[in-house]
mmCIF file of N, CA, C and O in Angstrom:
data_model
loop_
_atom_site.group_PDB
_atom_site.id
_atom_site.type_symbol
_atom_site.label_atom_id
_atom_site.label_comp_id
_atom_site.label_asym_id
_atom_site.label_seq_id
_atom_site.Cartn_x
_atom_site.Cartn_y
_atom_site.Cartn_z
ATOM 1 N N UNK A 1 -3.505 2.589 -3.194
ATOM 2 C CA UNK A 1 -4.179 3.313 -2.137
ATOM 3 C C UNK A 1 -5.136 4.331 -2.744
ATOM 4 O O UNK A 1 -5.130 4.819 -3.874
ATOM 5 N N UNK A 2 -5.976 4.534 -1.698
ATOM 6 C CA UNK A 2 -6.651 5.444 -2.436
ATOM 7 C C UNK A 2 -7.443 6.498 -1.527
ATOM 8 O O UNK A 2 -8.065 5.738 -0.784
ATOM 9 N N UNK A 3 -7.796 7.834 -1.139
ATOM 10 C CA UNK A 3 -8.219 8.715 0.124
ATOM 11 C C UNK A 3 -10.061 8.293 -0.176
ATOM 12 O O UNK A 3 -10.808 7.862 -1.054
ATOM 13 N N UNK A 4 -10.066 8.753 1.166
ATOM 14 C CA UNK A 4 -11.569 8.628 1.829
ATOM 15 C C UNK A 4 -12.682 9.411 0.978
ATOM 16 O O UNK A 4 -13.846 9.038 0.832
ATOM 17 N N UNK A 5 -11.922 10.913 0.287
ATOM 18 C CA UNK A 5 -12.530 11.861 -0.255
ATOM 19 C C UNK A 5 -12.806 11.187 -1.538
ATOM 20 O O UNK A 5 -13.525 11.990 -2.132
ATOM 21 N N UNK A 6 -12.615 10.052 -2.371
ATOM 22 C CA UNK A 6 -12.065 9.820 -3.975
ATOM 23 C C UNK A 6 -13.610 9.390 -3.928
ATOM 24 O O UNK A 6 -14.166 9.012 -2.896
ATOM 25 N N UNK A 7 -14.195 9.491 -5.112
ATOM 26 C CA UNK A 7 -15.321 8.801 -5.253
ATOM 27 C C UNK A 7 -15.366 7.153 -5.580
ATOM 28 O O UNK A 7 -14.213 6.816 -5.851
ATOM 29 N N UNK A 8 -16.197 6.105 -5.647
ATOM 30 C CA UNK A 8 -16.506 5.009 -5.710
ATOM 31 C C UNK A 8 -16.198 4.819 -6.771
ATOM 32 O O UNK A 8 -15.524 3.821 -7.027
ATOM 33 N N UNK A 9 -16.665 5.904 -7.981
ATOM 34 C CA UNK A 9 -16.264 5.237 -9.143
ATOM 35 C C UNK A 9 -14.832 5.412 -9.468
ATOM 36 O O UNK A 9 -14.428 4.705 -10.391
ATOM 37 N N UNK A 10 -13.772 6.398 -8.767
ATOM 38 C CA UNK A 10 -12.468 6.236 -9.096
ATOM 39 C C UNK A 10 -12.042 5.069 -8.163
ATOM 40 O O UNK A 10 -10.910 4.723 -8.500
ATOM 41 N N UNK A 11 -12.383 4.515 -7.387
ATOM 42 C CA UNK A 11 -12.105 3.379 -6.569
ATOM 43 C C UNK A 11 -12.376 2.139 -7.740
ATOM 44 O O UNK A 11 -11.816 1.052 -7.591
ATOM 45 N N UNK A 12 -13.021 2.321 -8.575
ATOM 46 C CA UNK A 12 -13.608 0.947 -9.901
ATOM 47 C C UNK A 12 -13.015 0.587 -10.863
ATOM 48 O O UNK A 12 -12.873 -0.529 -11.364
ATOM 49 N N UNK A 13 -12.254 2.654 -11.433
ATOM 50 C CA UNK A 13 -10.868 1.878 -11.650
ATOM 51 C C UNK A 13 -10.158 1.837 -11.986
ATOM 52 O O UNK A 13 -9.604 1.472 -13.023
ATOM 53 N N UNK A 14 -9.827 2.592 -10.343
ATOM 54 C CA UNK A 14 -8.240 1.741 -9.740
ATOM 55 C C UNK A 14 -8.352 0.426 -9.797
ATOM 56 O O UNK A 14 -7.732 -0.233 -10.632
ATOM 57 N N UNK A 15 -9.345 -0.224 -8.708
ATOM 58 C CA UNK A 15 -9.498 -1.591 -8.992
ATOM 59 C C UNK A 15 -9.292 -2.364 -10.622
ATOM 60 O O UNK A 15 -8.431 -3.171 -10.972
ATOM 61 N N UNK A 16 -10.501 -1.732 -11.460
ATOM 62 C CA UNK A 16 -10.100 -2.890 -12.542
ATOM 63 C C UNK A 16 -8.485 -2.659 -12.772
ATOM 64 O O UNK A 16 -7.844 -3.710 -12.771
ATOM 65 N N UNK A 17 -7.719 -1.441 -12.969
ATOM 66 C CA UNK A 17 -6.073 -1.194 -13.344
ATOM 67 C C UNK A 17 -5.351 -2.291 -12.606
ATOM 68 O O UNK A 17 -4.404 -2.687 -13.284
ATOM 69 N N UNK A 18 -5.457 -2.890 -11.515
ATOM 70 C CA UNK A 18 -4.733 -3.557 -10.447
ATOM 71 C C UNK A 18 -4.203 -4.954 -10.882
ATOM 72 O O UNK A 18 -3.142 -5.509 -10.596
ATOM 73 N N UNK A 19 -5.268 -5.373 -11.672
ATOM 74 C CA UNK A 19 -4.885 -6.939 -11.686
ATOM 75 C C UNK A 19 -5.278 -8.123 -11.184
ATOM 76 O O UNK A 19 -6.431 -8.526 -11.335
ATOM 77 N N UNK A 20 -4.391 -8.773 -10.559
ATOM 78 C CA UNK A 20 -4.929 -9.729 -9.446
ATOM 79 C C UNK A 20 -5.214 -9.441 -8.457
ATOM 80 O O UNK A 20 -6.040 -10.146 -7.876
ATOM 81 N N UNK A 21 -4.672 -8.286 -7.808
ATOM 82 C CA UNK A 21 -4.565 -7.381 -6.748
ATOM 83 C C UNK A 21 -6.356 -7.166 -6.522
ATOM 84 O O UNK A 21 -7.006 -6.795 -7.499
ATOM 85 N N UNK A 22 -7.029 -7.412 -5.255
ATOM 86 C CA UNK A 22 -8.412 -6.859 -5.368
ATOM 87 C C UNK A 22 -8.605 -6.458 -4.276
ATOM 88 O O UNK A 22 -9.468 -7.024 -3.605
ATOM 89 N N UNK A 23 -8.001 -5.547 -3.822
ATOM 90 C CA UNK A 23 -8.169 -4.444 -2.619
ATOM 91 C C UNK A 23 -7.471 -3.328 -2.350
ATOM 92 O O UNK A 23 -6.261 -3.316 -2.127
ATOM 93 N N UNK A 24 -8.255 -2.288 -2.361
ATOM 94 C CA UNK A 24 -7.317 -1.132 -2.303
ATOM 95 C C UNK A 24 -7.421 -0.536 -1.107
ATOM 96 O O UNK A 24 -8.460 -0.640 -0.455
ATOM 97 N N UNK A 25 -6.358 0.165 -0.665
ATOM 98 C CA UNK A 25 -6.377 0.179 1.024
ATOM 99 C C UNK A 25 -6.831 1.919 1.317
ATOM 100 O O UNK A 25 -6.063 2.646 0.687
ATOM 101 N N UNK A 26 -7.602 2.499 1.900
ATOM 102 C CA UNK A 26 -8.290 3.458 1.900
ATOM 103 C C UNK A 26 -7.277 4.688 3.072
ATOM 104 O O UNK A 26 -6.998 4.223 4.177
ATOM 105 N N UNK A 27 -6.927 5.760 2.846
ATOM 106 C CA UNK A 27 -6.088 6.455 3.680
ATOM 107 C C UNK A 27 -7.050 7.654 3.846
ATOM 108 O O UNK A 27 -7.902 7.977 3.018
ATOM 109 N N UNK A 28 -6.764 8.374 5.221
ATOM 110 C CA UNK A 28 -7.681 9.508 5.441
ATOM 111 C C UNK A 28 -6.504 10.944 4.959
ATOM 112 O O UNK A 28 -5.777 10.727 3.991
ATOM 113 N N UNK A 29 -6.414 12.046 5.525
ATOM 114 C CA UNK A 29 -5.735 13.415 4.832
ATOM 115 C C UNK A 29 -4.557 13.177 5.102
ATOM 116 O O UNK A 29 -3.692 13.378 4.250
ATOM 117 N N UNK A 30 -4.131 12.516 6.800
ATOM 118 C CA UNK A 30 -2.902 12.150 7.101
ATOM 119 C C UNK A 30 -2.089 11.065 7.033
ATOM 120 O O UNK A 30 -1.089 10.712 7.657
ATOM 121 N N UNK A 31 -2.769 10.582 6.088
ATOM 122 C CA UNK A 31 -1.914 9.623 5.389
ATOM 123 C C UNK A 31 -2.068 8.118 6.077
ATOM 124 O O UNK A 31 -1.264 7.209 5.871
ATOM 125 N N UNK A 32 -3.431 7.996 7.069
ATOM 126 C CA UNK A 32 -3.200 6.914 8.109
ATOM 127 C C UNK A 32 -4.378 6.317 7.543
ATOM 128 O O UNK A 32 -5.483 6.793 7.279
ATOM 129 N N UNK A 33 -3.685 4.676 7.360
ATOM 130 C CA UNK A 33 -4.848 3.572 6.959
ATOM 131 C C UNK A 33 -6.146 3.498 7.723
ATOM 132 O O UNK A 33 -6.095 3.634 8.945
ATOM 133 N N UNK A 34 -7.186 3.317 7.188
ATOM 134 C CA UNK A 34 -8.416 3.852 7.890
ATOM 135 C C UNK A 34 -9.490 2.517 7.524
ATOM 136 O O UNK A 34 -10.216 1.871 8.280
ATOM 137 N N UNK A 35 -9.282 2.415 6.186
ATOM 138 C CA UNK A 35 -10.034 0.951 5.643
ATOM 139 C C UNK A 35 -9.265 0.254 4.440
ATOM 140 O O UNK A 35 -8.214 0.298 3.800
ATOM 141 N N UNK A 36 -10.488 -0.424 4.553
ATOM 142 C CA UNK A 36 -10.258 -0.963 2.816
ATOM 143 C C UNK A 36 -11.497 -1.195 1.886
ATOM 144 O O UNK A 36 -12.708 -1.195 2.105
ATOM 145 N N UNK A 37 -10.787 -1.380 0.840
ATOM 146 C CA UNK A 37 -12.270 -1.421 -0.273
ATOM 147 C C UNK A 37 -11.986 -2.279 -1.631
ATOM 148 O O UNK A 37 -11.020 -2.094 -2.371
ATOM 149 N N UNK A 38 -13.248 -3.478 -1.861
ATOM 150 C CA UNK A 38 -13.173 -4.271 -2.985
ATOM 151 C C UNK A 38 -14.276 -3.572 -3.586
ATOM 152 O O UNK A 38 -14.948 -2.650 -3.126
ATOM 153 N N UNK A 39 -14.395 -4.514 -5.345
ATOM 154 C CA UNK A 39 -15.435 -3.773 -5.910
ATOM 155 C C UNK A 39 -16.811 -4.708 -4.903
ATOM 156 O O UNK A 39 -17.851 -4.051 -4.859
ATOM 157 N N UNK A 40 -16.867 -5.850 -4.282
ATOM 158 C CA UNK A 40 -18.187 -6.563 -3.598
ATOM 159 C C UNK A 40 -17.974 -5.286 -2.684
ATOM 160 O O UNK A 40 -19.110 -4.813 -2.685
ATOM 161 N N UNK A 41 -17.260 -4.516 -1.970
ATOM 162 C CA UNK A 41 -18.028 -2.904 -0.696
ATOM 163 C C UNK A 41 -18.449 -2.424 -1.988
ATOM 164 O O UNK A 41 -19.678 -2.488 -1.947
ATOM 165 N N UNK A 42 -18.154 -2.049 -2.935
ATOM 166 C CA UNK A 42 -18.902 -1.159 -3.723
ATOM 167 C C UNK A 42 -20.401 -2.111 -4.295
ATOM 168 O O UNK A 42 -21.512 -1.618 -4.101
ATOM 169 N N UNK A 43 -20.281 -3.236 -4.868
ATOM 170 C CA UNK A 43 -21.608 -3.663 -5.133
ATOM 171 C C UNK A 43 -22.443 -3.434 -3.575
ATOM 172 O O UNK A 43 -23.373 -2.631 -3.492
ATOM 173 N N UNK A 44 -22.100 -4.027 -2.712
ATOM 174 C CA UNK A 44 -23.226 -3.607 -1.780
ATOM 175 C C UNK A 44 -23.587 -2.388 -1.219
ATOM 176 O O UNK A 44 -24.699 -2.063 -0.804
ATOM 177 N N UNK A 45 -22.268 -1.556 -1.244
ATOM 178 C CA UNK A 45 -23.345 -0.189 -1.095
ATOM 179 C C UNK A 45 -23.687 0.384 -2.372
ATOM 180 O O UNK A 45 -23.386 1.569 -2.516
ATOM 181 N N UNK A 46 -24.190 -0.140 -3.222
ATOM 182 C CA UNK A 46 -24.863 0.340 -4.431
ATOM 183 C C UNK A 46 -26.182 -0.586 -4.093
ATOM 184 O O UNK A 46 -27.083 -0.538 -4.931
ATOM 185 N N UNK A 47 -26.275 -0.988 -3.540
ATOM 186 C CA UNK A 47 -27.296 -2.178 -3.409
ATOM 187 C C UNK A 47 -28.125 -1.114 -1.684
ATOM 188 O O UNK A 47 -29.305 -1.030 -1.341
ATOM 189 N N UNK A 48 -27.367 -0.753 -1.291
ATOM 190 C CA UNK A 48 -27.834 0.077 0.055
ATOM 191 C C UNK A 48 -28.261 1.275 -0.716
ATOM 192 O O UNK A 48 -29.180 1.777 -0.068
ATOM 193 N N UNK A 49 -28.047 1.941 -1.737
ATOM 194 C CA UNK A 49 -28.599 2.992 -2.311
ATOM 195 C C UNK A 49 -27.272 4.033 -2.223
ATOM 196 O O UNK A 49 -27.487 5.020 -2.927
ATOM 197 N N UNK A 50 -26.316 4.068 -1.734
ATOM 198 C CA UNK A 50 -25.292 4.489 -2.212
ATOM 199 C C UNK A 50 -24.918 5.489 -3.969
ATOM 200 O O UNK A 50 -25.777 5.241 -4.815
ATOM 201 N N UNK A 51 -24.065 6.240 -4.331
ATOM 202 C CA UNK A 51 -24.171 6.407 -5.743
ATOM 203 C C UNK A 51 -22.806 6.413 -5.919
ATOM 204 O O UNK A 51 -22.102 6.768 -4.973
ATOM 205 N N UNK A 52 -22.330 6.098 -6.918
ATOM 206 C CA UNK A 52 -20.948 5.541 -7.571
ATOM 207 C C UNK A 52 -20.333 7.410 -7.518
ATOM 208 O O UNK A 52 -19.144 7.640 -7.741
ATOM 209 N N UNK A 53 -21.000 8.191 -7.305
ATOM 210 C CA UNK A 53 -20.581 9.865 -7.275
ATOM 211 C C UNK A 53 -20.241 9.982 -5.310
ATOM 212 O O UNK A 53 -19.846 11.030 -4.800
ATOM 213 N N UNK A 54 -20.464 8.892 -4.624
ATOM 214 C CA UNK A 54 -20.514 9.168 -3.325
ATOM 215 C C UNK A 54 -18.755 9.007 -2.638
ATOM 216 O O UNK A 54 -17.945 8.362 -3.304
ATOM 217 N N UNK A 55 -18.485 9.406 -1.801
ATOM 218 C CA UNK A 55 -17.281 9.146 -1.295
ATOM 219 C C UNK A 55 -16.993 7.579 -1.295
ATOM 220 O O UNK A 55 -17.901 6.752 -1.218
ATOM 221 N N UNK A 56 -15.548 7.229 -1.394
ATOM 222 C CA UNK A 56 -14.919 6.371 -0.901
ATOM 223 C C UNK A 56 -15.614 5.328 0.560
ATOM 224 O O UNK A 56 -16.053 4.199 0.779
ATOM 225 N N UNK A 57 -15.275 6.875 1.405
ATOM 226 C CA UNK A 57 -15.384 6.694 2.993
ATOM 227 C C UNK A 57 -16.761 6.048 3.371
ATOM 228 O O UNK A 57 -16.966 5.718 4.539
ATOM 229 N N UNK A 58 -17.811 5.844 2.294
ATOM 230 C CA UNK A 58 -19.067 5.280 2.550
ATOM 231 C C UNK A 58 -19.083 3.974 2.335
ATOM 232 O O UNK A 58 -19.571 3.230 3.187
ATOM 233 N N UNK A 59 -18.560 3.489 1.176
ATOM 234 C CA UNK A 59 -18.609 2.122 1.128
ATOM 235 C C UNK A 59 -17.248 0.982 1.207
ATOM 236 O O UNK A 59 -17.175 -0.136 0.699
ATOM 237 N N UNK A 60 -16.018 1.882 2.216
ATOM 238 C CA UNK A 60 -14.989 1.424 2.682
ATOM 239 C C UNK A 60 -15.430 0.261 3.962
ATOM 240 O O UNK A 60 -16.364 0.564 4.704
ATOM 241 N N UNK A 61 -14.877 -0.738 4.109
ATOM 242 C CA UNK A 61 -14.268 -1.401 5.331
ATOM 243 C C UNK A 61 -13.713 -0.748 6.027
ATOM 244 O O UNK A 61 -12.728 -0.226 5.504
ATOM 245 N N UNK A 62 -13.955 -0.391 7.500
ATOM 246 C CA UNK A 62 -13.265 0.302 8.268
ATOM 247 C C UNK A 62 -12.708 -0.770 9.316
ATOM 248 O O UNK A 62 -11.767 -0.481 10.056
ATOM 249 N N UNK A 63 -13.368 -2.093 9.347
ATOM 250 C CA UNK A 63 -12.908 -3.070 10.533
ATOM 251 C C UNK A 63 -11.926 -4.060 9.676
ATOM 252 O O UNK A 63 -12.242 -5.221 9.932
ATOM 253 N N UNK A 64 -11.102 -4.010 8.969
ATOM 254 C CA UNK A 64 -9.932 -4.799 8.263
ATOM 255 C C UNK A 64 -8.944 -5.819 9.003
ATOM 256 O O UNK A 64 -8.370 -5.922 10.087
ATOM 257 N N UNK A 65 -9.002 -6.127 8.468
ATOM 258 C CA UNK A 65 -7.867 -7.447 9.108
ATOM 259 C C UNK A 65 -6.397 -7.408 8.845
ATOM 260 O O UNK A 65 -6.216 -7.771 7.682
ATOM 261 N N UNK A 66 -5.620 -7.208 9.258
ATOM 262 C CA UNK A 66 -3.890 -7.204 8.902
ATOM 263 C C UNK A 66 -2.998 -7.798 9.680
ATOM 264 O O UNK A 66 -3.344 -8.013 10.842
ATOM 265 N N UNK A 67 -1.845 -8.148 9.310
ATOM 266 C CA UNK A 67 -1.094 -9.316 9.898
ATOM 267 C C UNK A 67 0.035 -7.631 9.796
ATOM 268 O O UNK A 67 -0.076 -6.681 9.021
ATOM 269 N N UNK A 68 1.031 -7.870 10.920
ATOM 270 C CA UNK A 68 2.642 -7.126 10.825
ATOM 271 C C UNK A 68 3.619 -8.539 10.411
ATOM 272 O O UNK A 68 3.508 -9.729 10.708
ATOM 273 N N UNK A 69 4.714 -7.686 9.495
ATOM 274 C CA UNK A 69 5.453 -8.543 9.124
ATOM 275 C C UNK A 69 5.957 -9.427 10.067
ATOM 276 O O UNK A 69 6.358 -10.479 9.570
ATOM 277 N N UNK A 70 6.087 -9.310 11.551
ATOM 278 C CA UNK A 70 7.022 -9.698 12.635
ATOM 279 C C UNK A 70 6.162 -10.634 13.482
ATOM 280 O O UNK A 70 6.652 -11.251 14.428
ATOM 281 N N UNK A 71 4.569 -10.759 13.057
ATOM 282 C CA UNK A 71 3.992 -11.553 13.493
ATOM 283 C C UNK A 71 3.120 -12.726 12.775
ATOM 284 O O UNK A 71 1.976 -13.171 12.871
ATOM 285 N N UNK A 72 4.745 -13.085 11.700
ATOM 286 C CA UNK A 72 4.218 -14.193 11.019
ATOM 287 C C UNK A 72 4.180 -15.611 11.312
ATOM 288 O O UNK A 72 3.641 -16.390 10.525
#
């Protein structure tokens, strides 16, 4: 996980640290899932003009997709 406030480039890496793992799930102050983020959100908002010094919260997924365990 990683907060909204973290910059892009600590989002790069966390990511590379992860592994196979290629998404890190984005939390706001209270602790509530808000997005998500691969390094392709970060290539394209670097590509939008974005800067690897910019928040998280800019080049997060905020419309994510998730399954609950109980609706498998």
């Amino acid at each position: 996980m990683i907060n909204t406030t973290d910059t892009a480039s600590s989002a790069l890496m966390r990511l590379n640290s992860l592994g196979d793992e290629l998404t890190l799930f984005v939390i706001n102050n209270k602790d509530q899932l808000v997005g998500t983020i691969t390094d392709g959100d970060i290539r394209r908002g670097l590509l939008n003009d974005l800067k690897l010094g910019d928040k998280v919260s800019g080049f997060m997924n905020p419309n994510f997709k998730f399954l609950r365990a109980n609706e498998m």
